[in-house]
Amino acid sequence: MRCVIARYPFDLTKSGVLASMKDVTPEPITGESVLIGRRQYPVKQVGEVITRQDRRDFSAGEVTRAMTRLGFTCRSVPAAAPVDASTPFERASAQLGTPEPM
């Protein structure tokens, strides 16, 4: 499939991407990611490997769009878990059903 990444056209195939990423070790994921095979790669790392361009030359959105069109699963940045500000005593009281202390 023909995709434009960083103003350059690329003819990408799913098998070609799988072959390119076969021996590449995934970097730690800090943002958007792509599931290729059984491994999860950062979008920018995938873009760098398949286009052989510097990561600053393209956006994560361009690579995500291309990988989605090829049939790969793309994931966005995981949401932060809500912070529970209650004390252990308050949580225990809530579980037991007793009124909170004043």
Backbone as JSON Lines, residues from 0, in Angstrom:
{"i":0,"aa":"M","n":[0.84,-1.17,0.0],"ca":[0.0,0.0,0.0],"c":[0.9,1.24,0.0]}
{"i":1,"aa":"R","n":[0.48,2.23,-0.73],"ca":[1.25,3.46,-0.83],"c":[0.86,4.39,0.33]}
{"i":2,"aa":"C","n":[1.86,4.8,1.12],"ca":[1.65,5.7,2.25],"c":[2.62,6.86,2.15]}
{"i":3,"aa":"V","n":[2.18,8.03,2.57],"ca":[3.05,9.2,2.59],"c":[3.42,9.48,4.04]}
{"i":4,"aa":"I","n":[4.72,9.43,4.32],"ca":[5.24,9.72,5.65],"c":[6.35,10.74,5.47]}
{"i":5,"aa":"A","n":[6.24,11.86,6.15],"ca":[7.22,12.96,6.08],"c":[7.39,13.44,4.63]}
{"i":6,"aa":"R","n":[6.26,13.58,3.93],"ca":[6.22,14.08,2.55],"c":[6.9,13.16,1.53]}
{"i":7,"aa":"Y","n":[7.21,11.92,1.91],"ca":[7.81,10.96,0.98],"c":[6.88,9.77,0.83]}
{"i":8,"aa":"P","n":[6.65,9.32,-0.41],"ca":[5.79,8.15,-0.6],"c":[6.56,6.85,-0.34]}
{"i":9,"aa":"F","n":[5.88,5.91,0.31],"ca":[6.46,4.6,0.6],"c":[5.46,3.54,0.19]}
{"i":10,"aa":"D","n":[5.95,2.47,-0.41],"ca":[5.12,1.31,-0.71],"c":[5.34,0.3,0.4]}
{"i":11,"aa":"L","n":[4.4,0.25,1.33],"ca":[4.53,-0.61,2.5],"c":[3.56,-1.79,2.39]}
{"i":12,"aa":"T","n":[4.03,-2.94,2.87],"ca":[3.18,-4.12,2.98],"c":[3.28,-4.63,4.41]}
{"i":13,"aa":"K","n":[2.27,-5.36,4.81],"ca":[2.27,-5.91,6.16],"c":[3.44,-6.88,6.34]}
{"i":14,"aa":"S","n":[3.68,-7.71,5.35],"ca":[4.79,-8.66,5.44],"c":[6.14,-7.95,5.44]}
{"i":15,"aa":"G","n":[6.23,-6.85,4.71],"ca":[7.47,-6.08,4.69],"c":[7.77,-5.43,6.04]}
{"i":16,"aa":"V","n":[6.74,-4.92,6.69],"ca":[6.9,-4.33,8.02],"c":[7.29,-5.41,9.03]}
{"i":17,"aa":"L","n":[6.63,-6.56,8.96],"ca":[6.97,-7.68,9.86],"c":[8.42,-8.1,9.68]}
{"i":18,"aa":"A","n":[8.88,-8.18,8.44],"ca":[10.26,-8.58,8.17],"c":[11.24,-7.52,8.66]}
{"i":19,"aa":"S","n":[10.9,-6.24,8.5],"ca":[11.79,-5.16,8.94],"c":[11.93,-5.13,10.46]}
{"i":20,"aa":"M","n":[10.87,-5.44,11.17],"ca":[10.87,-5.34,12.64],"c":[11.24,-6.66,13.31]}
{"i":21,"aa":"K","n":[11.54,-7.69,12.53],"ca":[11.77,-9.03,13.07],"c":[12.88,-9.08,14.12]}
{"i":22,"aa":"D","n":[14.04,-8.51,13.83],"ca":[15.19,-8.59,14.73],"c":[15.41,-7.32,15.54]}
{"i":23,"aa":"V","n":[14.4,-6.46,15.62],"ca":[14.52,-5.19,16.33],"c":[13.98,-5.36,17.75]}
{"i":24,"aa":"T","n":[14.78,-4.97,18.73],"ca":[14.36,-5.03,20.14],"c":[13.51,-3.8,20.45]}
{"i":25,"aa":"P","n":[12.31,-3.99,21.02],"ca":[11.45,-2.84,21.35],"c":[12.07,-1.94,22.42]}
{"i":26,"aa":"E","n":[11.93,-0.65,22.22],"ca":[12.36,0.32,23.23],"c":[11.23,0.48,24.25]}
{"i":27,"aa":"P","n":[11.52,1.06,25.41],"ca":[10.44,1.31,26.38],"c":[9.37,2.22,25.78]}
{"i":28,"aa":"I","n":[8.13,1.92,26.07],"ca":[7.01,2.67,25.49],"c":[6.65,3.83,26.41]}
{"i":29,"aa":"T","n":[6.7,5.03,25.85],"ca":[6.35,6.22,26.61],"c":[5.18,6.97,25.99]}
{"i":30,"aa":"G","n":[4.76,6.55,24.81],"ca":[3.66,7.23,24.12],"c":[2.86,6.24,23.32]}
{"i":31,"aa":"E","n":[2.51,6.61,22.11],"ca":[1.73,5.74,21.24],"c":[2.57,4.54,20.84]}
{"i":32,"aa":"S","n":[1.89,3.4,20.62],"ca":[2.62,2.18,20.29],"c":[1.88,1.37,19.23]}
{"i":33,"aa":"V","n":[2.62,0.43,18.61],"ca":[2.09,-0.44,17.57],"c":[2.39,-1.88,17.96]}
{"i":34,"aa":"L","n":[1.4,-2.74,17.84],"ca":[1.57,-4.16,18.12],"c":[1.93,-4.86,16.81]}
{"i":35,"aa":"I","n":[3.18,-5.34,16.73],"ca":[3.65,-6.03,15.53],"c":[4.07,-7.43,15.96]}
{"i":36,"aa":"G","n":[3.36,-8.41,15.45],"ca":[3.59,-9.78,15.9],"c":[3.15,-9.9,17.34]}
{"i":37,"aa":"R","n":[4.07,-10.34,18.2],"ca":[3.75,-10.43,19.64],"c":[4.43,-9.32,20.43]}
{"i":38,"aa":"R","n":[5.07,-8.39,19.73],"ca":[5.81,-7.32,20.41],"c":[5.13,-5.99,20.22]}
{"i":39,"aa":"Q","n":[5.3,-5.13,21.22],"ca":[4.73,-3.79,21.16],"c":[5.89,-2.8,21.03]}
{"i":40,"aa":"Y","n":[5.87,-2.0,19.97],"ca":[6.93,-1.05,19.67],"c":[6.4,0.38,19.76]}
{"i":41,"aa":"P","n":[7.27,1.33,20.17],"ca":[6.87,2.74,20.06],"c":[6.69,3.11,18.58]}
{"i":42,"aa":"V","n":[5.71,3.94,18.3],"ca":[5.4,4.33,16.93],"c":[6.6,4.96,16.23]}
{"i":43,"aa":"K","n":[7.31,5.82,16.94],"ca":[8.46,6.5,16.34],"c":[9.57,5.51,15.97]}
{"i":44,"aa":"Q","n":[9.77,4.47,16.77],"ca":[10.78,3.47,16.46],"c":[10.4,2.71,15.18]}
{"i":45,"aa":"V","n":[9.14,2.37,15.04],"ca":[8.67,1.67,13.84],"c":[8.87,2.57,12.62]}
{"i":46,"aa":"G","n":[8.48,3.84,12.75],"ca":[8.64,4.77,11.65],"c":[10.09,4.93,11.22]}
{"i":47,"aa":"E","n":[10.98,4.97,12.18],"ca":[12.4,5.12,11.88],"c":[12.94,3.89,11.14]}
{"i":48,"aa":"V","n":[12.52,2.71,11.56],"ca":[13.01,1.48,10.93],"c":[12.47,1.32,9.52]}
{"i":49,"aa":"I","n":[11.17,1.54,9.32],"ca":[10.58,1.27,8.0],"c":[10.87,2.37,6.98]}
{"i":50,"aa":"T","n":[11.11,3.61,7.43],"ca":[11.39,4.69,6.48],"c":[12.87,5.03,6.38]}
{"i":51,"aa":"R","n":[13.66,4.6,7.35],"ca":[15.09,4.93,7.44],"c":[15.32,6.45,7.5]}
{"i":52,"aa":"Q","n":[14.37,7.13,8.14],"ca":[14.48,8.58,8.33],"c":[14.62,8.87,9.82]}
{"i":53,"aa":"D","n":[15.09,10.08,10.11],"ca":[15.21,10.51,11.5],"c":[13.81,10.67,12.1]}
{"i":54,"aa":"R","n":[13.69,10.38,13.38],"ca":[12.39,10.44,14.05],"c":[11.79,11.84,14.06]}
{"i":55,"aa":"R","n":[12.63,12.85,13.95],"ca":[12.13,14.23,13.98],"c":[11.49,14.62,12.65]}
{"i":56,"aa":"D","n":[11.66,13.8,11.61],"ca":[11.14,14.14,10.29],"c":[9.67,13.79,10.09]}
{"i":57,"aa":"F","n":[9.1,12.97,10.96],"ca":[7.71,12.57,10.8],"c":[7.0,12.6,12.15]}
{"i":58,"aa":"S","n":[5.68,12.61,12.08],"ca":[4.9,12.63,13.32],"c":[4.43,11.22,13.65]}
{"i":59,"aa":"A","n":[4.08,11.01,14.9],"ca":[3.55,9.71,15.33],"c":[2.22,9.44,14.63]}
{"i":60,"aa":"G","n":[1.47,10.48,14.36],"ca":[0.17,10.32,13.69],"c":[0.3,9.76,12.29]}
{"i":61,"aa":"E","n":[1.33,10.18,11.55],"ca":[1.54,9.67,10.2],"c":[1.82,8.17,10.22]}
{"i":62,"aa":"V","n":[2.67,7.74,11.13],"ca":[3.02,6.32,11.22],"c":[1.83,5.52,11.74]}
{"i":63,"aa":"T","n":[1.12,6.05,12.73],"ca":[-0.06,5.37,13.27],"c":[-1.1,5.16,12.18]}
{"i":64,"aa":"R","n":[-1.34,6.18,11.38],"ca":[-2.31,6.08,10.29],"c":[-1.9,5.0,9.29]}
{"i":65,"aa":"A","n":[-0.61,4.97,8.92],"ca":[-0.12,3.97,7.97],"c":[-0.22,2.56,8.55]}
{"i":66,"aa":"M","n":[0.16,2.39,9.81],"ca":[0.14,1.05,10.43],"c":[-1.3,0.56,10.6]}
{"i":67,"aa":"T","n":[-2.22,1.47,10.91],"ca":[-3.63,1.09,11.03],"c":[-4.17,0.64,9.69]}
{"i":68,"aa":"R","n":[-3.82,1.35,8.63],"ca":[-4.28,0.98,7.29],"c":[-3.72,-0.36,6.85]}
{"i":69,"aa":"L","n":[-2.53,-0.72,7.36],"ca":[-1.95,-2.03,7.03],"c":[-2.53,-3.15,7.89]}
{"i":70,"aa":"G","n":[-3.29,-2.81,8.91],"ca":[-3.94,-3.83,9.73],"c":[-3.3,-4.1,11.07]}
{"i":71,"aa":"F","n":[-2.33,-3.28,11.48],"ca":[-1.69,-3.46,12.78],"c":[-2.52,-2.76,13.86]}
{"i":72,"aa":"T","n":[-2.42,-3.26,15.08],"ca":[-3.13,-2.66,16.21],"c":[-2.29,-1.54,16.79]}
{"i":73,"aa":"C","n":[-2.85,-0.35,16.84],"ca":[-2.15,0.82,17.39],"c":[-2.83,1.21,18.7]}
{"i":74,"aa":"R","n":[-2.02,1.58,19.67],"ca":[-2.53,1.98,20.99],"c":[-2.06,3.38,21.31]}
{"i":75,"aa":"S","n":[-2.96,4.14,21.95],"ca":[-2.59,5.51,22.34],"c":[-1.91,5.48,23.7]}
{"i":76,"aa":"V","n":[-1.58,6.65,24.19],"ca":[-0.91,6.78,25.48],"c":[-1.84,6.25,26.57]}
{"i":77,"aa":"P","n":[-1.36,5.36,27.45],"ca":[-2.23,4.87,28.52],"c":[-2.59,5.97,29.49]}
{"i":78,"aa":"A","n":[-3.84,5.96,29.93],"ca":[-4.31,6.98,30.87],"c":[-3.74,6.7,32.26]}
{"i":79,"aa":"A","n":[-3.48,7.77,32.97],"ca":[-2.95,7.64,34.34],"c":[-4.08,7.18,35.26]}
{"i":80,"aa":"A","n":[-3.73,6.33,36.21],"ca":[-4.72,5.83,37.17],"c":[-5.09,6.94,38.14]}
{"i":81,"aa":"P","n":[-6.36,7.0,38.55],"ca":[-6.76,8.03,39.5],"c":[-6.08,7.81,40.85]}
{"i":82,"aa":"V","n":[-5.74,8.89,41.49],"ca":[-5.05,8.82,42.77],"c":[-6.07,8.81,43.89]}
{"i":83,"aa":"D","n":[-5.94,7.86,44.81],"ca":[-6.83,7.77,45.97],"c":[-6.18,8.52,47.12]}
{"i":84,"aa":"A","n":[-6.8,9.64,47.54],"ca":[-6.2,10.5,48.56],"c":[-6.66,10.15,49.97]}
{"i":85,"aa":"S","n":[-7.47,9.1,50.11],"ca":[-7.95,8.77,51.46],"c":[-6.88,8.0,52.23]}
{"i":86,"aa":"T","n":[-7.0,8.05,53.54],"ca":[-6.04,7.36,54.4],"c":[-6.45,5.89,54.53]}
{"i":87,"aa":"P","n":[-5.55,5.02,54.97],"ca":[-5.92,3.62,55.17],"c":[-7.08,3.45,56.15]}
{"i":88,"aa":"F","n":[-7.14,4.29,57.18],"ca":[-8.23,4.22,58.15],"c":[-9.57,4.54,57.49]}
{"i":89,"aa":"E","n":[-9.6,5.56,56.62],"ca":[-10.83,5.94,55.94],"c":[-11.28,4.85,54.98]}
{"i":90,"aa":"R","n":[-10.33,4.21,54.26],"ca":[-10.68,3.12,53.36],"c":[-11.24,1.93,54.13]}
{"i":91,"aa":"A","n":[-10.63,1.57,55.26],"ca":[-11.12,0.46,56.09],"c":[-12.5,0.78,56.63]}
{"i":92,"aa":"S","n":[-12.73,2.0,57.05],"ca":[-14.04,2.4,57.58],"c":[-15.1,2.3,56.48]}
{"i":93,"aa":"A","n":[-14.76,2.69,55.29],"ca":[-15.71,2.63,54.17],"c":[-16.05,1.17,53.84]}
{"i":94,"aa":"Q","n":[-15.06,0.28,53.91],"ca":[-15.31,-1.13,53.62],"c":[-16.17,-1.78,54.7]}
{"i":95,"aa":"L","n":[-16.0,-1.36,55.94],"ca":[-16.77,-1.93,57.04],"c":[-18.16,-1.32,57.17]}
{"i":96,"aa":"G","n":[-18.35,-0.18,56.51],"ca":[-19.65,0.47,56.53],"c":[-19.88,1.32,57.75]}
{"i":97,"aa":"T","n":[-18.85,1.66,58.48],"ca":[-19.0,2.52,59.64],"c":[-18.82,3.98,59.21]}
{"i":98,"aa":"P","n":[-19.43,4.89,59.92],"ca":[-19.28,6.31,59.58],"c":[-17.82,6.76,59.75]}
{"i":99,"aa":"E","n":[-17.41,7.71,58.91],"ca":[-16.05,8.23,58.98],"c":[-15.88,9.07,60.23]}
{"i":100,"aa":"P","n":[-14.67,9.1,60.81],"ca":[-14.42,9.93,62.01],"c":[-14.49,11.41,61.68]}
{"i":101,"aa":"M","n":[-14.86,12.18,62.68],"ca":[-14.96,13.62,62.48],"c":[-13.72,14.33,62.89]}
